[in-house]
XYZ file of C-alpha atoms in Angstrom:
417
model
C -14.410 -49.800 30.656
C -13.770 -51.099 27.127
C -10.298 -49.629 27.176
C -9.448 -51.477 30.412
C -10.710 -54.781 29.011
C -8.607 -54.272 25.864
C -5.452 -53.512 27.954
C -5.945 -56.678 30.041
C -6.328 -58.770 26.914
C -3.130 -57.310 25.437
C -1.179 -58.101 28.653
C -2.485 -61.662 28.726
C -1.539 -62.169 25.097
C 1.993 -60.853 25.760
C 2.469 -63.190 28.719
C 1.249 -66.154 26.707
C 3.600 -65.311 23.817
C 6.599 -64.925 26.186
C 5.904 -68.304 27.761
C 5.710 -69.951 24.361
C 9.012 -68.382 23.231
C 10.776 -69.316 26.481
C 9.601 -72.920 26.171
C 10.770 -73.000 22.562
C 14.284 -71.749 23.317
C 14.633 -73.920 26.431
C 13.645 -76.985 24.465
C 16.153 -76.077 21.742
C 18.985 -75.585 24.211
C 18.237 -78.880 25.925
C 18.158 -80.676 22.607
C 21.458 -79.059 21.596
C 23.057 -79.982 24.940
C 21.777 -83.555 24.623
C 23.167 -83.712 21.109
C 26.579 -82.405 22.316
C 26.647 -84.945 25.131
C 25.768 -87.696 22.676
C 28.560 -86.551 20.352
C 31.041 -86.478 23.250
C 30.106 -90.036 24.177
C 30.774 -91.249 20.648
C 34.354 -92.434 19.930
C 36.309 -90.376 17.433
C 37.963 -93.508 16.038
C 39.381 -96.880 17.011
C 43.132 -97.526 17.241
C 45.307 -100.663 17.460
C 46.670 -101.234 21.012
C 50.195 -101.859 19.712
C 50.246 -99.399 16.803
C 48.850 -95.891 17.255
C 49.038 -95.264 13.504
C 46.545 -98.031 12.719
C 43.131 -96.313 12.876
C 39.625 -97.316 11.818
C 36.253 -95.548 11.978
C 34.522 -98.556 13.542
C 35.316 -101.408 15.936
C 37.347 -104.330 14.677
C 40.593 -106.239 14.982
C 44.155 -104.991 14.661
C 46.664 -106.700 12.312
C 47.870 -108.621 15.394
C 44.365 -109.896 16.143
C 43.737 -107.584 19.117
C 40.521 -105.596 19.671
C 40.754 -101.985 18.529
C 40.655 -99.400 21.328
C 38.078 -96.563 21.142
C 39.391 -93.008 21.470
C 37.014 -90.278 22.688
C 37.198 -86.517 22.246
C 38.239 -84.786 25.459
C 39.333 -81.277 26.310
C 43.002 -80.218 26.431
C 44.463 -83.343 24.905
C 43.074 -85.984 27.279
C 41.765 -89.319 26.018
C 39.106 -91.647 27.352
C 38.855 -95.411 27.078
C 36.248 -97.778 28.423
C 36.783 -99.668 31.709
C 36.820 -102.978 29.847
C 39.660 -101.823 27.623
C 41.557 -100.486 30.672
C 41.399 -103.955 32.181
C 42.354 -105.661 28.926
C 45.396 -103.406 28.490
C 46.496 -104.043 32.080
C 46.724 -100.354 32.904
C 48.383 -99.924 36.299
C 48.757 -96.660 38.201
C 50.815 -95.358 41.101
C 50.453 -92.288 43.334
C 52.830 -89.337 43.222
C 54.164 -88.837 46.750
C 57.310 -87.807 48.656
C 59.728 -90.681 49.143
C 63.352 -91.708 49.594
C 65.769 -91.791 46.669
C 68.854 -93.988 46.859
C 70.922 -92.966 43.861
C 73.517 -95.464 42.696
C 76.048 -95.193 39.884
C 76.733 -98.484 38.139
C 79.865 -98.718 36.002
C 82.872 -100.915 35.287
C 86.554 -100.723 36.140
C 89.902 -102.501 36.135
C 91.944 -103.692 39.099
C 95.402 -102.103 39.364
C 98.309 -101.965 41.759
C 98.328 -99.370 44.487
C 100.658 -97.019 42.652
C 101.592 -95.286 45.895
C 103.447 -98.508 46.741
C 104.553 -99.590 43.266
C 108.380 -99.526 43.022
C 110.292 -99.549 39.738
C 113.759 -101.085 40.005
C 116.603 -99.323 38.128
C 120.376 -99.830 38.425
C 122.564 -96.864 39.355
C 125.496 -98.135 37.292
C 126.213 -99.967 34.039
C 126.862 -103.696 34.181
C 125.743 -107.230 33.441
C 123.118 -109.365 35.144
C 125.071 -112.363 36.445
C 122.172 -114.069 38.232
C 118.412 -113.502 38.307
C 116.556 -114.775 41.382
C 113.037 -114.014 40.091
C 112.028 -115.755 36.912
C 108.576 -114.490 35.909
C 106.141 -111.652 36.422
C 103.760 -112.419 39.268
C 106.357 -114.140 41.454
C 105.914 -113.104 45.092
C 108.866 -111.604 46.936
C 109.416 -110.639 50.550
C 111.252 -107.586 51.806
C 115.004 -108.279 51.819
C 114.747 -111.220 49.408
C 117.401 -111.190 46.601
C 116.294 -110.040 43.156
C 119.436 -110.121 40.988
C 123.258 -110.085 41.047
C 125.081 -107.419 39.045
C 128.683 -107.213 37.875
C 129.739 -103.615 37.319
C 133.291 -102.185 37.068
C 131.984 -99.023 38.734
C 130.913 -100.972 41.805
C 134.271 -102.722 41.948
C 136.062 -99.359 41.791
C 133.849 -97.885 44.500
C 134.653 -100.795 46.842
C 138.377 -100.406 46.181
C 138.177 -96.694 47.033
C 136.706 -97.516 50.452
C 139.383 -100.123 51.195
C 142.105 -97.662 50.130
C 140.680 -94.944 52.419
C 140.588 -97.413 55.309
C 144.206 -98.370 54.650
C 145.213 -94.679 54.709
C 143.212 -94.237 57.890
C 141.668 -91.048 56.511
C 138.302 -90.438 58.104
C 137.319 -87.867 55.474
C 138.103 -90.242 52.594
C 136.327 -93.121 54.386
C 133.150 -91.053 54.786
C 133.250 -90.001 51.150
C 133.722 -93.605 49.972
C 130.854 -94.806 52.178
C 128.547 -92.102 50.848
C 129.365 -93.091 47.271
C 128.524 -96.750 47.941
C 125.225 -95.755 49.580
C 124.385 -93.580 46.563
C 124.964 -96.619 44.331
C 122.263 -98.498 46.326
C 124.584 -100.708 48.368
C 123.125 -101.424 51.802
C 124.746 -100.450 55.125
C 125.050 -104.185 55.878
C 127.072 -104.725 52.682
C 129.368 -101.771 53.506
C 129.909 -103.006 57.063
C 130.786 -106.488 55.753
C 133.230 -104.948 53.244
C 134.975 -102.959 56.003
C 135.164 -106.033 58.198
C 136.416 -108.519 55.590
C 138.482 -106.039 53.508
C 137.758 -107.996 50.311
C 136.251 -106.595 47.093
C 133.247 -108.502 45.695
C 133.034 -108.820 41.920
C 129.210 -109.142 41.911
C 126.731 -107.391 44.178
C 123.334 -108.822 45.164
C 120.404 -106.361 45.148
C 117.365 -107.127 47.296
C 113.658 -106.187 47.423
C 112.944 -102.993 49.339
C 109.462 -104.214 50.312
C 107.168 -107.221 49.923
C 104.932 -107.677 46.901
C 104.808 -109.351 43.497
C 107.021 -108.923 40.456
C 105.630 -106.989 37.503
C 107.142 -105.834 34.200
C 110.135 -108.164 34.376
C 112.287 -106.883 31.489
C 115.611 -108.670 32.031
C 117.180 -112.113 31.877
C 120.531 -113.429 33.029
C 123.352 -112.013 30.937
C 121.543 -108.780 30.023
C 123.623 -105.618 29.841
C 121.883 -102.843 31.751
C 122.434 -99.185 32.497
C 120.743 -96.527 34.672
C 117.993 -95.888 32.101
C 116.892 -99.541 32.115
C 113.754 -100.522 34.051
C 114.670 -103.965 35.352
C 111.328 -104.808 36.968
C 108.584 -103.443 39.215
C 107.459 -104.639 42.631
C 103.839 -103.980 43.536
C 101.922 -104.569 46.755
C 98.607 -106.435 46.601
C 97.265 -106.207 50.159
C 95.482 -103.034 48.932
C 94.493 -102.435 45.310
C 93.130 -99.636 43.214
C 90.236 -99.933 40.775
C 90.108 -97.377 37.966
C 86.501 -96.709 36.941
C 84.754 -94.170 34.725
C 81.423 -92.380 35.156
C 79.432 -90.355 32.653
C 79.750 -86.589 32.593
C 76.170 -86.105 33.821
C 77.015 -88.180 36.926
C 80.291 -86.436 37.716
C 78.779 -84.030 40.255
C 77.394 -86.948 42.289
C 80.763 -88.589 43.034
C 82.717 -87.589 46.137
C 85.733 -88.951 47.972
C 84.782 -91.361 50.758
C 81.542 -92.665 49.235
C 81.037 -96.426 49.764
C 81.481 -98.708 46.767
C 80.424 -102.303 46.116
C 82.369 -104.425 43.607
C 81.731 -107.818 42.001
C 83.854 -109.866 39.593
C 83.091 -112.693 37.203
C 86.266 -114.286 38.596
C 84.552 -114.838 41.967
C 80.766 -115.128 41.450
C 78.618 -114.459 44.489
C 81.277 -112.495 46.346
C 81.090 -108.764 47.051
C 83.930 -106.429 47.957
C 83.321 -103.252 49.933
C 85.543 -100.233 49.345
C 85.366 -96.487 48.927
C 86.066 -93.675 46.501
C 89.733 -92.782 47.016
C 90.227 -90.022 44.445
C 88.238 -88.151 41.778
C 90.398 -87.018 38.887
C 90.198 -83.300 38.044
C 89.550 -83.591 34.285
C 87.354 -85.542 31.881
C 88.512 -87.775 29.073
C 88.369 -85.593 25.968
C 87.316 -88.458 23.666
C 84.524 -90.290 25.484
C 83.559 -87.487 27.935
C 83.856 -89.611 31.068
C 85.326 -88.863 34.481
C 87.945 -91.191 35.944
C 87.406 -92.272 39.527
C 89.900 -94.186 41.679
C 88.500 -96.720 44.132
C 90.377 -98.515 46.916
C 89.738 -102.062 48.181
C 91.392 -104.262 50.785
C 92.884 -107.473 49.329
C 94.326 -109.408 52.239
C 93.834 -112.804 50.564
C 95.362 -111.604 47.257
C 92.225 -112.617 45.336
C 92.130 -109.367 43.369
C 94.746 -109.296 40.653
C 95.839 -106.457 38.363
C 93.886 -106.007 35.102
C 90.834 -107.925 36.351
C 87.533 -106.610 34.976
C 85.078 -105.539 37.693
C 81.508 -104.244 38.006
C 81.240 -101.487 40.587
C 78.344 -99.603 42.165
C 78.994 -96.234 43.827
C 76.507 -95.440 46.577
C 75.513 -91.774 46.376
C 74.118 -90.084 49.493
C 70.454 -90.902 50.184
C 67.800 -88.207 49.648
C 64.654 -88.122 51.772
C 61.293 -86.407 51.177
C 61.676 -85.851 47.446
C 58.763 -86.135 45.012
C 59.158 -89.482 43.218
C 57.291 -91.670 40.738
C 58.088 -95.224 39.631
C 60.848 -95.238 37.063
C 58.748 -97.094 34.501
C 56.210 -94.239 34.512
C 58.684 -91.856 32.844
C 58.529 -91.611 29.048
C 61.839 -90.252 27.756
C 62.145 -88.778 24.268
C 64.804 -86.739 22.570
C 62.865 -83.508 23.012
C 60.709 -83.963 26.096
C 60.162 -86.150 29.160
C 56.539 -87.008 29.952
C 54.259 -89.035 32.176
C 50.638 -90.040 31.663
C 48.252 -88.818 34.349
C 45.228 -90.917 35.308
C 42.354 -88.439 35.694
C 39.663 -90.927 36.693
C 36.598 -92.216 34.876
C 38.828 -93.784 32.207
C 40.458 -90.474 31.220
C 44.213 -90.017 30.763
C 46.445 -87.135 29.773
C 50.159 -86.723 28.945
C 52.020 -83.951 30.759
C 55.633 -82.817 30.529
C 57.873 -83.194 33.573
C 61.428 -82.309 34.583
C 63.096 -85.456 36.006
C 65.962 -85.296 38.484
C 68.009 -88.092 39.999
C 67.117 -91.732 39.543
C 67.694 -94.997 41.333
C 66.783 -98.542 40.315
C 63.096 -98.101 41.148
C 62.146 -94.426 41.250
C 62.838 -91.090 39.589
C 62.740 -87.652 41.194
C 60.307 -85.145 39.652
C 61.501 -81.543 39.889
C 58.613 -79.905 38.032
C 55.355 -80.978 36.486
C 53.554 -83.027 39.152
C 52.017 -82.443 42.562
C 51.599 -84.789 45.557
C 48.359 -86.701 45.180
C 48.521 -87.013 41.395
C 48.260 -90.479 39.894
C 50.491 -91.651 37.049
C 50.242 -94.626 34.712
C 53.063 -97.182 35.012
C 51.970 -99.676 32.318
C 50.462 -99.270 28.838
C 51.371 -95.582 29.088
C 53.000 -95.467 25.655
C 49.702 -96.077 23.864
C 47.920 -93.502 26.012
C 50.749 -91.005 25.532
C 50.708 -91.400 21.757
C 47.048 -90.364 21.675
C 47.080 -87.683 24.356
C 50.240 -85.880 23.303
C 48.886 -85.132 19.825
C 46.746 -82.285 21.172
C 47.974 -81.840 24.744
C 48.738 -78.274 25.801
C 52.259 -78.044 27.285
C 52.424 -74.269 27.585
C 51.105 -73.804 31.099
C 53.247 -74.618 34.130
C 50.393 -75.941 36.290
C 47.367 -78.206 35.954
C 43.835 -78.210 37.401
C 40.940 -80.654 37.451
C 37.301 -79.492 37.769
C 35.427 -80.964 40.673
C 32.435 -82.033 38.592
C 33.858 -84.477 36.064
C 30.445 -84.925 34.459
C 30.072 -81.215 33.772
C 33.419 -80.926 31.962
C 37.126 -81.557 32.342
C 39.655 -78.757 32.536
C 42.583 -81.182 32.207
C 46.166 -81.088 33.269
C 48.379 -78.599 31.464
C 52.099 -78.606 31.753
C 54.983 -76.509 30.500
C 57.685 -78.209 28.467
C 60.500 -79.283 30.766
C 64.078 -79.257 29.710
C 67.047 -81.095 31.221
């Protein structure tokens, strides 16, 4: 009986000791957890809103007179700021969602003649300019209107050969003489008049082959000219070309037939609509740009050669692409980032791979998922704090459901262009 009583007492003592030890360790763990939570709630330091390098170990004012912002310790490079500071900084966010991207290429160009219809006037013989009917570059001319009169011994001899062949009544010689006059740019009407009147003309009048305006007028009355001399050019202005240049990174976006909008300081408030007429096959070796030829109608002759123009090339629209506001993207020389809003005043920088851009949005190829939220204002301050310890090695990010229990954070792999 005594042995049984002793055994019961030993068991009761063991149970009592186990309960005391369990209570001791549980109390210690709770105290340690409470201490950790208290430490996590304490700011690491305070930083100036406009200068991330200005840090203090207690609240105060920045050199610009602004309240210092508290920075809390968070996992995986995220930072936490109080709701009051979020409001004071004017932090705005936007959702990441599929949208429409209207890419446009803005550049400049110069108005030029339509070179398909630009005619350079050269004489076929040597001689002297006896009379010049056009006096200055820019003068309009109509098809068939006289340009200049030329005295040339060769033309006189060619006329005499035709009259001599007619007098001999030799059809073969007549045909040969006619062909020579045609080769020297004399018109069939002039030859017919010569055959009818049988009188050699000392000077010959040359006329415009088509309507346009005079350009590069290089002669005056009395000039001696020869076949190598460019007398003038005649260009049409009812259609014009605009030579523009685009950056190398935009070259793949330009295609023949794309619509183009053009404006000029010469005519404020007016827009011209044209299209891409030709994309040149090579880049400029000095400035690494691609030349693009645009075509515009110019029925009222408002557009004049060498005018400076601003042009916008409309690239094909893209639907259902993942986009964020353009101001959300932080571009650096080594990495492109955005700042994610994780809720409860927590923010984290993640690397992204941007694609095409328009005036308002940028395409995100890698780094974000639909439903994420990005910061579109005051993100540079948040990025400067978060990116110091943010992990960019993983190519995905996760957020724990219980934000009070702990935050896994968003992790992102470094994206390269």
